[in-house]
């Protein structure tokens, strides 16, 4: 089995007027400098979030999910990479669609993340869009975890002009396609895939 890793696009639209026709690919890049590998580790653990830069740490640090714990308390755990070794930031928990519906990222941060610094800095790659999760996020922001996406990312718009080749990490880079106006947009697209993680513990995480 494999998973999508790198997305690629080749635009085919001659004489494309960006101001008139729109249709840009909008990518949300990190404002702060990142540290370490992003997207996934060599052992196949996917990135699920960030530890935001702080006054004591100028870097945005990727957070990865290990889903091979096999303990009585859960099969998943969050960690970051420090000096090429995993640094655990959460207690084990079980993956569950119920947790996803109830606002899994907020629950992860407020309940399962045990590292005090990581609890304040953790943000998911992308917010889960459910009415209940939006309510929980609003409540959490009012209490102490107010988070402004515009402070942590900066949009970059790429016009779909003929001959433009775009490659980006599908996992770690949030993105969207803006609406076109007056004419259709054409492109060839595809993805590079890589093997999913084996169900074995690896001592090398980077």
Coordinates of N, CA and C in Angstrom, one line a residue:
X1 N 0.8 -1.2 0.0 CA 0.0 0.0 0.0 C 0.9 1.2 0.0
X2 N 0.3 2.3 -0.5 CA 1.0 3.6 -0.6 C 0.1 4.7 -0.2
X3 N 0.7 5.9 0.0 CA -0.1 7.1 0.3 C 0.4 8.2 -0.6
X4 N -0.5 9.2 -0.8 CA -0.1 10.4 -1.6 C 0.9 11.2 -0.8
X5 N 2.0 11.7 -1.5 CA 3.0 12.4 -0.8 C 3.2 13.8 -1.5
X6 N 3.7 13.8 -2.7 CA 3.9 15.1 -3.4 C 2.9 15.3 -4.5
X7 N 2.2 16.4 -4.5 CA 1.3 16.7 -5.6 C 2.0 17.5 -6.7
X8 N 1.7 17.3 -8.0 CA 2.2 18.1 -9.0 C 1.1 18.6 -10.0
X9 N 1.3 19.8 -10.5 CA 0.4 20.4 -11.5 C 1.2 21.0 -12.6
X10 N 0.7 20.8 -13.8 CA 1.2 21.5 -15.0 C 0.0 22.3 -15.6
X11 N 0.0 23.6 -15.6 CA -1.1 24.4 -16.1 C -1.0 24.5 -17.6
X12 N -2.2 24.6 -18.2 CA -2.3 24.6 -19.7 C -3.0 25.8 -20.3
X13 N -3.1 26.8 -19.5 CA -4.0 28.0 -19.9 C -3.2 29.1 -20.5
X14 N -3.2 29.3 -21.8 CA -2.5 30.4 -22.5 C -3.2 31.7 -22.2
X15 N -2.4 32.7 -22.2 CA -2.9 34.1 -22.0 C -3.8 34.2 -20.8
X16 N -3.4 33.7 -19.7 CA -4.3 33.7 -18.5 C -4.0 35.1 -17.8
X17 N -5.1 35.8 -17.6 CA -5.0 37.1 -16.9 C -5.5 36.8 -15.5
X18 N -4.5 36.8 -14.5 CA -4.8 36.5 -13.2 C -5.9 37.4 -12.5
X19 N -5.8 38.7 -12.8 CA -6.7 39.6 -12.2 C -8.2 39.4 -12.8
X20 N -8.2 39.1 -14.0 CA -9.5 38.9 -14.7 C -10.2 37.5 -14.5
X21 N -9.4 36.5 -14.5 CA -9.9 35.1 -14.5 C -9.8 34.4 -13.1
X22 N -8.9 34.9 -12.3 CA -8.8 34.2 -11.0 C -8.2 32.8 -11.1
X23 N -8.8 31.9 -10.3 CA -8.4 30.5 -10.4 C -7.1 30.1 -9.9
X24 N -6.5 30.9 -9.0 CA -5.1 30.6 -8.5 C -5.1 29.4 -7.5
X25 N -4.0 28.8 -7.5 CA -3.7 27.8 -6.4 C -3.2 28.6 -5.2
X26 N -3.9 28.5 -4.1 CA -3.4 29.3 -2.9 C -2.8 28.3 -1.9
X27 N -1.6 28.5 -1.6 CA -0.9 27.6 -0.6 C -0.6 28.5 0.6
X28 N -0.7 27.9 1.8 CA -0.6 28.6 3.1 C 0.8 28.2 3.7
X29 N 1.8 29.0 3.4 CA 3.2 28.7 3.9 C 3.3 29.1 5.3
X30 N 4.3 28.5 6.0 CA 4.6 28.9 7.4 C 5.3 30.3 7.4
X31 N 4.9 31.1 8.3 CA 5.6 32.4 8.5 C 6.9 32.2 9.2
X32 N 6.9 31.4 10.3 CA 8.1 31.1 11.0 C 8.9 30.1 10.3
X33 N 10.2 30.1 10.5 CA 11.1 29.0 9.9 C 10.8 27.7 10.6
X34 N 10.8 26.6 9.8 CA 10.5 25.3 10.3 C 11.8 24.6 10.6
X35 N 11.7 23.6 11.4 CA 12.9 22.9 11.8 C 12.6 21.4 11.7
X36 N 13.5 20.7 10.9 CA 13.3 19.2 10.8 C 12.5 18.8 9.6
X37 N 12.4 17.5 9.4 CA 11.6 17.0 8.3 C 10.1 17.3 8.5
X38 N 9.4 17.5 7.4 CA 8.0 17.8 7.4 C 7.2 16.7 6.6
X39 N 5.9 16.6 6.8 CA 5.1 15.7 6.0 C 5.1 14.3 6.6
X40 N 6.3 13.6 6.7 CA 6.3 12.3 7.2 C 7.8 12.0 7.6
X41 N 7.9 11.0 8.5 CA 9.3 10.5 8.9 C 9.7 9.3 8.0
X42 N 10.9 8.9 8.1 CA 11.4 7.8 7.3 C 10.7 6.5 7.6
X43 N 10.2 6.4 8.9 CA 9.5 5.2 9.2 C 8.0 5.3 8.9
X44 N 7.6 6.4 8.2 CA 6.2 6.4 7.7 C 5.2 7.1 8.6
X45 N 5.6 7.7 9.7 CA 4.6 8.4 10.5 C 4.3 9.7 9.9
X46 N 3.0 10.0 9.8 CA 2.5 11.2 9.2 C 2.6 12.4 10.1
X47 N 2.9 13.6 9.5 CA 2.8 14.8 10.3 C 1.3 15.1 10.5
X48 N 0.9 15.5 11.7 CA -0.5 15.8 12.0 C -0.7 17.2 12.5
X49 N 0.4 17.9 12.9 CA 0.3 19.2 13.5 C 1.6 19.9 13.5
X50 N 1.6 21.1 14.2 CA 2.8 21.9 14.5 C 2.8 22.3 15.9
X51 N 4.1 22.5 16.4 CA 4.3 23.3 17.6 C 4.7 24.7 17.2
X52 N 3.9 25.7 17.4 CA 4.2 27.0 16.9 C 5.4 27.6 17.6
X53 N 6.1 28.5 16.8 CA 7.2 29.2 17.4 C 6.8 30.0 18.6
X54 N 7.7 30.2 19.5 CA 7.4 30.9 20.8 C 8.5 31.8 21.1
X55 N 8.4 32.5 22.2 CA 9.4 33.4 22.6 C 10.7 32.7 23.0
X56 N 10.6 31.4 23.4 CA 11.8 30.7 23.8 C 12.3 29.7 22.7
X57 N 11.5 29.6 21.6 CA 11.8 28.7 20.5 C 11.4 29.4 19.2
X58 N 12.3 29.9 18.3 CA 11.9 30.6 17.1 C 11.4 29.8 16.0
X59 N 11.3 28.4 16.1 CA 10.9 27.6 15.0 C 9.5 27.0 15.2
X60 N 8.9 26.8 14.0 CA 7.7 25.9 14.0 C 8.2 24.5 13.9
X61 N 7.8 23.6 14.8 CA 8.3 22.2 14.8 C 7.1 21.2 14.4
X62 N 7.4 20.3 13.4 CA 6.4 19.4 13.0 C 6.1 18.4 14.2
X63 N 4.8 18.0 14.3 CA 4.4 16.9 15.2 C 3.9 15.7 14.4
X64 N 4.3 14.5 14.8 CA 4.0 13.3 14.1 C 3.2 12.4 14.9
X65 N 2.5 11.5 14.2 CA 1.6 10.5 14.9 C 2.2 9.1 14.7
X66 N 2.4 8.5 15.8 CA 2.8 7.1 15.9 C 1.6 6.3 16.2
X67 N 1.1 5.4 15.2 CA -0.1 4.7 15.4 C 0.2 3.2 15.6
X68 N 1.3 2.9 16.1 CA 1.7 1.4 16.3 C 2.1 1.1 17.7
X69 N 1.5 1.8 18.7 CA 1.9 1.6 20.1 C 1.5 0.3 20.7
X70 N 0.2 -0.1 20.4 CA -0.3 -1.4 20.9 C -0.2 -1.5 22.4
X71 N -0.8 -0.6 23.1 CA -0.8 -0.6 24.6 C -2.2 -0.7 25.1
X72 N -2.4 -1.0 26.3 CA -3.8 -1.1 26.9 C -4.4 0.2 26.9
X73 N -3.6 1.3 26.9 CA -4.2 2.7 27.0 C -4.4 3.3 25.6
X74 N -4.0 2.7 24.6 CA -4.1 3.3 23.2 C -3.1 2.8 22.3
X75 N -3.4 3.1 21.0 CA -2.5 2.7 19.9 C -1.8 3.9 19.2
X76 N -2.1 5.1 19.7 CA -1.6 6.3 19.0 C -0.9 7.1 20.1
X77 N 0.1 7.9 19.6 CA 0.8 8.8 20.4 C 1.5 9.9 19.5
X78 N 1.5 11.1 20.0 CA 2.1 12.2 19.3 C 3.6 12.5 19.8
X79 N 4.4 12.9 18.8 CA 5.8 13.1 19.2 C 6.4 14.2 18.3
X80 N 7.5 14.8 18.7 CA 8.3 15.6 17.8 C 9.7 15.0 17.8
X81 N 10.5 15.5 16.8 CA 11.9 15.0 16.7 C 12.8 16.0 17.3
X82 N 13.6 15.5 18.3 CA 14.7 16.3 18.9 C 16.0 15.5 18.8
X83 N 17.0 16.0 18.1 CA 18.3 15.4 17.9 C 18.1 14.0 17.3
X84 N 17.2 13.9 16.3 CA 17.0 12.6 15.6 C 16.4 11.5 16.4
X85 N 15.8 11.9 17.5 CA 15.1 10.9 18.4 C 13.7 11.4 18.7
X86 N 12.7 10.5 18.9 CA 11.4 10.9 19.2 C 11.2 11.5 20.6
X87 N 10.6 12.6 20.7 CA 10.3 13.1 22.1 C 8.7 13.1 22.2
X88 N 8.2 12.2 23.1 CA 6.8 12.0 23.2 C 6.2 13.2 23.9
X89 N 5.1 13.7 23.3 CA 4.4 14.9 23.9 C 3.0 14.5 24.4
X90 N 2.5 13.3 24.2 CA 1.1 13.0 24.6 C 1.1 11.6 25.2
X91 N 0.0 11.4 26.0 CA -0.2 10.0 26.5 C -0.8 9.2 25.4
X92 N -0.8 7.9 25.4 CA -1.4 7.0 24.4 C -2.9 7.2 24.3
X93 N -3.5 7.1 23.1 CA -4.9 7.2 23.0 C -5.3 6.4 21.8
X94 N -6.6 6.0 21.8 CA -7.1 5.2 20.7 C -7.7 6.0 19.6
X95 N -7.4 5.7 18.4 CA -8.0 6.4 17.2 C -9.4 6.0 17.2
X96 N -10.3 7.0 17.0 CA -11.7 6.8 17.0 C -12.4 7.8 16.1
X97 N -13.4 7.4 15.3 CA -14.1 8.4 14.5 C -15.0 9.2 15.4
X98 N -15.4 8.7 16.6 CA -16.1 9.5 17.5 C -15.3 10.8 18.0
X99 N -14.0 10.5 18.2 CA -13.2 11.6 18.7 C -13.0 12.7 17.5
X100 N -13.0 12.2 16.3 CA -12.9 13.1 15.1 C -14.1 14.0 15.1
X101 N -15.3 13.4 15.2 CA -16.6 14.1 15.1 C -16.7 15.1 16.3
X102 N -16.2 14.7 17.4 CA -16.3 15.6 18.6 C -15.3 16.7 18.6
X103 N -14.4 16.7 17.7 CA -13.4 17.7 17.6 C -12.0 17.2 18.1
X104 N -11.5 16.2 17.4 CA -10.4 15.4 17.9 C -9.1 16.3 18.2
X105 N -8.9 17.3 17.3 CA -7.6 18.1 17.5 C -7.7 18.9 18.8
X106 N -8.9 19.4 19.2 CA -9.0 20.1 20.4 C -8.9 19.2 21.6
X107 N -9.5 18.0 21.5 CA -9.4 17.0 22.6 C -7.9 16.6 22.7
X108 N -7.2 16.4 21.6 CA -5.8 16.0 21.7 C -5.0 17.0 22.5
X109 N -5.2 18.3 22.2 CA -4.5 19.3 22.8 C -4.8 19.5 24.3
X110 N -6.1 19.5 24.6 CA -6.6 19.8 25.9 C -6.6 18.6 26.9
X111 N -6.6 17.4 26.4 CA -6.7 16.2 27.2 C -5.5 15.3 27.1
X112 N -5.1 15.0 25.9 CA -4.1 13.9 25.8 C -2.6 14.4 25.8
X113 N -2.4 15.7 25.3 CA -1.0 16.2 25.3 C -0.6 16.5 26.7
X114 N 0.5 15.9 27.1 CA 0.9 16.0 28.5 C 2.1 17.0 28.7
X115 N 2.8 17.3 27.6 CA 3.9 18.2 27.7 C 3.3 19.6 27.8
X116 N 3.7 20.4 28.9 CA 3.0 21.7 29.1 C 3.3 22.7 28.0
X117 N 4.6 22.7 27.5 CA 4.9 23.6 26.4 C 4.2 23.2 25.1
X118 N 4.1 21.9 24.8 CA 3.5 21.5 23.6 C 2.0 21.7 23.7
X119 N 1.4 21.7 24.9 CA -0.1 21.9 25.0 C -0.4 23.3 24.6
X120 N 0.4 24.3 24.9 CA 0.2 25.7 24.5 C 0.5 25.9 23.0
X121 N 1.4 25.2 22.5 CA 1.9 25.5 21.1 C 1.3 24.6 20.0
X122 N 0.6 23.5 20.4 CA 0.2 22.6 19.4 C -1.0 23.1 18.6
X123 N -0.9 23.0 17.2 CA -2.0 23.3 16.3 C -2.1 22.2 15.3
X124 N -3.3 21.8 14.9 CA -3.3 20.8 13.8 C -3.0 21.3 12.4
X125 N -2.6 20.5 11.5 CA -2.3 20.9 10.1 C -3.5 21.7 9.6
X126 N -4.7 21.1 9.7 CA -5.9 21.8 9.3 C -7.0 21.5 10.3
X127 N -7.9 22.5 10.5 CA -8.9 22.3 11.5 C -10.0 21.4 10.9
X128 N -10.5 20.5 11.8 CA -11.6 19.6 11.4 C -12.9 20.5 11.3
X129 N -13.6 20.4 10.2 CA -14.7 21.3 10.0 C -16.0 20.6 10.3
X130 N -16.4 20.5 11.5 CA -17.7 20.1 12.0 C -18.3 21.1 12.9
X131 N -19.7 21.3 12.9 CA -20.3 22.3 13.8 C -19.8 22.2 15.2
X132 N -19.8 20.9 15.7 CA -19.4 20.8 17.1 C -17.9 21.2 17.3
X133 N -17.0 20.8 16.4 CA -15.7 21.2 16.6 C -15.5 22.7 16.5
X134 N -16.2 23.4 15.6 CA -16.1 24.8 15.5 C -16.6 25.5 16.9
X135 N -17.6 24.9 17.5 CA -18.1 25.4 18.8 C -17.0 25.2 19.8
X136 N -16.4 24.0 19.9 CA -15.3 23.7 20.8 C -14.1 24.7 20.6
X137 N -13.8 24.9 19.4 CA -12.7 25.8 19.1 C -12.9 27.2 19.6
X138 N -14.2 27.7 19.3 CA -14.5 29.0 19.8 C -14.5 29.1 21.3
X139 N -15.0 28.1 22.0 CA -14.9 28.1 23.5 C -13.5 28.0 24.0
X140 N -12.7 27.2 23.3 CA -11.3 27.0 23.7 C -10.5 28.3 23.5
X141 N -10.8 29.1 22.4 CA -10.2 30.3 22.1 C -10.5 31.4 23.2
X142 N -11.8 31.4 23.7 CA -12.2 32.3 24.7 C -11.5 32.0 26.0
X143 N -11.2 30.8 26.3 CA -10.6 30.4 27.5 C -9.1 30.8 27.6
X144 N -8.3 30.2 26.6 CA -6.9 30.5 26.7 C -6.1 30.2 25.4
X145 N -6.8 29.6 24.4 CA -6.0 29.1 23.3 C -6.3 29.8 22.0
X146 N -6.5 31.1 22.1 CA -6.8 31.9 20.9 C -5.7 31.7 19.8
X147 N -6.2 31.4 18.6 CA -5.2 31.1 17.5 C -5.7 31.8 16.3
X148 N -4.8 32.6 15.7 CA -5.1 33.3 14.4 C -4.3 32.7 13.3
X149 N -5.0 32.0 12.4 CA -4.2 31.4 11.3 C -3.4 32.4 10.5
X150 N -3.9 33.6 10.4 CA -3.1 34.6 9.6 C -1.8 34.9 10.3
X151 N -1.6 34.7 11.6 CA -0.4 35.0 12.2 C 0.7 33.9 12.0
X152 N 0.2 32.7 11.6 CA 1.1 31.6 11.5 C 1.4 31.1 10.1
X153 N 0.6 31.6 9.2 CA 0.8 31.2 7.8 C 0.7 32.5 6.9
X154 N 1.2 32.4 5.7 CA 1.1 33.4 4.7 C 0.7 32.8 3.4
X155 N -0.4 33.4 2.8 CA -0.8 32.8 1.5 C 0.1 33.1 0.3
X156 N 0.3 32.2 -0.5 CA 1.0 32.4 -1.8 C 0.1 32.0 -2.9
X157 N -0.3 32.8 -3.8 CA -1.2 32.5 -4.9 C -0.3 32.3 -6.2
X158 N -0.7 31.2 -6.9 CA 0.1 30.8 -8.1 C -1.0 30.8 -9.2
X159 N -0.7 31.6 -10.2 CA -1.6 31.7 -11.3 C -1.5 30.5 -12.2
X160 N -2.6 30.0 -12.8 CA -2.6 28.8 -13.6 C -2.2 29.1 -15.0
X161 N -1.0 29.8 -15.2 CA -0.5 30.2 -16.5 C 0.1 29.0 -17.2
X162 N -0.1 28.9 -18.5 CA 0.4 27.7 -19.3 C 1.9 27.6 -19.1
X163 N 2.3 26.3 -18.9 CA 3.7 26.0 -18.7 C 4.2 26.0 -17.3
X164 N 3.4 26.5 -16.4 CA 3.8 26.5 -14.9 C 3.7 25.1 -14.3
X165 N 4.8 24.7 -13.7 CA 4.9 23.4 -13.0 C 4.9 23.7 -11.5
X166 N 4.0 23.1 -10.8 CA 3.9 23.3 -9.3 C 4.1 21.9 -8.6
X167 N 4.9 21.9 -7.6 CA 5.1 20.7 -6.8 C 5.0 21.1 -5.4
X168 N 4.3 20.4 -4.5 CA 4.2 20.7 -3.1 C 3.8 19.5 -2.3
X169 N 4.2 19.5 -1.0 CA 3.9 18.4 -0.1 C 2.4 18.4 0.2
X170 N 1.7 17.4 -0.1 CA 0.3 17.3 0.1 C -0.1 17.2 1.5
X171 N 0.8 16.7 2.4 CA 0.5 16.5 3.8 C 0.6 17.8 4.6
X172 N 1.8 18.4 4.5 CA 2.1 19.5 5.4 C 1.7 20.9 5.0
X173 N 1.3 21.0 3.7 CA 1.0 22.4 3.2 C -0.5 22.5 2.9
X174 N -1.2 23.2 3.7 CA -2.7 23.4 3.4 C -2.8 24.2 2.1
X175 N -3.8 23.9 1.3 CA -4.0 24.6 0.1 C -5.4 24.6 -0.4
X176 N -5.7 25.5 -1.3 CA -7.1 25.5 -1.9 C -7.0 26.1 -3.3
X177 N -8.0 25.8 -4.1 CA -8.1 26.4 -5.5 C -9.1 27.5 -5.5
X178 N -8.8 28.7 -5.9 CA -9.7 29.8 -5.9 C -10.6 29.7 -7.1
X179 N -11.8 30.3 -7.0 CA -12.8 30.2 -8.1 C -12.3 30.9 -9.3
X180 N -12.7 30.3 -10.5 CA -12.4 30.9 -11.8 C -13.5 31.8 -12.2
X181 N -13.2 32.8 -13.1 CA -14.2 33.7 -13.6 C -14.1 33.8 -15.1
X182 N -15.2 33.7 -15.8 CA -15.3 34.0 -17.2 C -14.8 32.9 -18.2
X183 N -13.8 32.0 -17.7 CA -13.3 31.0 -18.6 C -12.8 29.8 -17.8
X184 N -12.8 28.6 -18.4 CA -12.4 27.4 -17.6 C -10.9 27.3 -17.4
X185 N -10.5 26.6 -16.5 CA -9.0 26.4 -16.2 C -8.7 24.9 -16.4
X186 N -7.6 24.7 -17.1 CA -7.1 23.3 -17.4 C -5.7 23.1 -16.9
X187 N -5.5 21.8 -16.5 CA -4.2 21.4 -15.9 C -4.1 19.9 -16.0
X188 N -2.9 19.4 -16.1 CA -2.6 18.0 -15.8 C -2.1 17.9 -14.4
X189 N -2.5 16.9 -13.7 CA -2.2 16.8 -12.3 C -1.9 15.3 -11.9
X190 N -1.1 15.2 -10.9 CA -0.8 13.8 -10.4 C -0.2 13.9 -9.1
X191 N 0.2 12.7 -8.6 CA 0.8 12.6 -7.2 C 1.9 11.6 -7.2
X192 N 3.0 11.9 -6.5 CA 4.0 10.9 -6.2 C 3.5 10.2 -4.9
X193 N 3.6 8.9 -4.9 CA 3.2 8.1 -3.7 C 4.4 7.5 -3.1
X194 N 4.3 7.2 -1.8 CA 5.4 6.5 -1.1 C 4.7 5.4 -0.2
X195 N 5.5 4.4 0.2 CA 5.0 3.3 1.0 C 4.4 3.8 2.3
X196 N 3.4 3.2 2.8 CA 2.9 3.5 4.1 C 3.8 2.8 5.1
X197 N 3.7 3.3 6.4 CA 4.6 2.8 7.4 C 4.4 1.3 7.7
X198 N 5.4 0.5 7.9 CA 5.3 -0.8 8.3 C 4.9 -0.9 9.8
X199 N 4.3 -2.0 10.2 CA 3.9 -2.1 11.6 C 5.0 -2.6 12.4
X200 N 6.1 -1.9 12.4 CA 7.3 -2.2 13.3 C 7.8 -0.9 13.9
X201 N 8.5 -1.0 15.0 CA 9.1 0.1 15.7 C 10.4 0.4 15.0
X202 N 10.7 1.7 14.7 CA 11.9 2.0 14.1 C 12.7 3.0 15.0
X203 N 14.0 2.8 15.1 CA 14.8 3.7 16.0 C 15.2 5.0 15.3
X204 N 15.0 5.1 14.0 CA 15.3 6.3 13.3 C 14.1 6.9 12.8
X205 N 13.8 8.1 13.3 CA 12.5 8.8 13.0 C 12.6 9.9 12.0
X206 N 13.8 10.4 11.7 CA 13.9 11.6 10.9 C 13.8 11.3 9.4

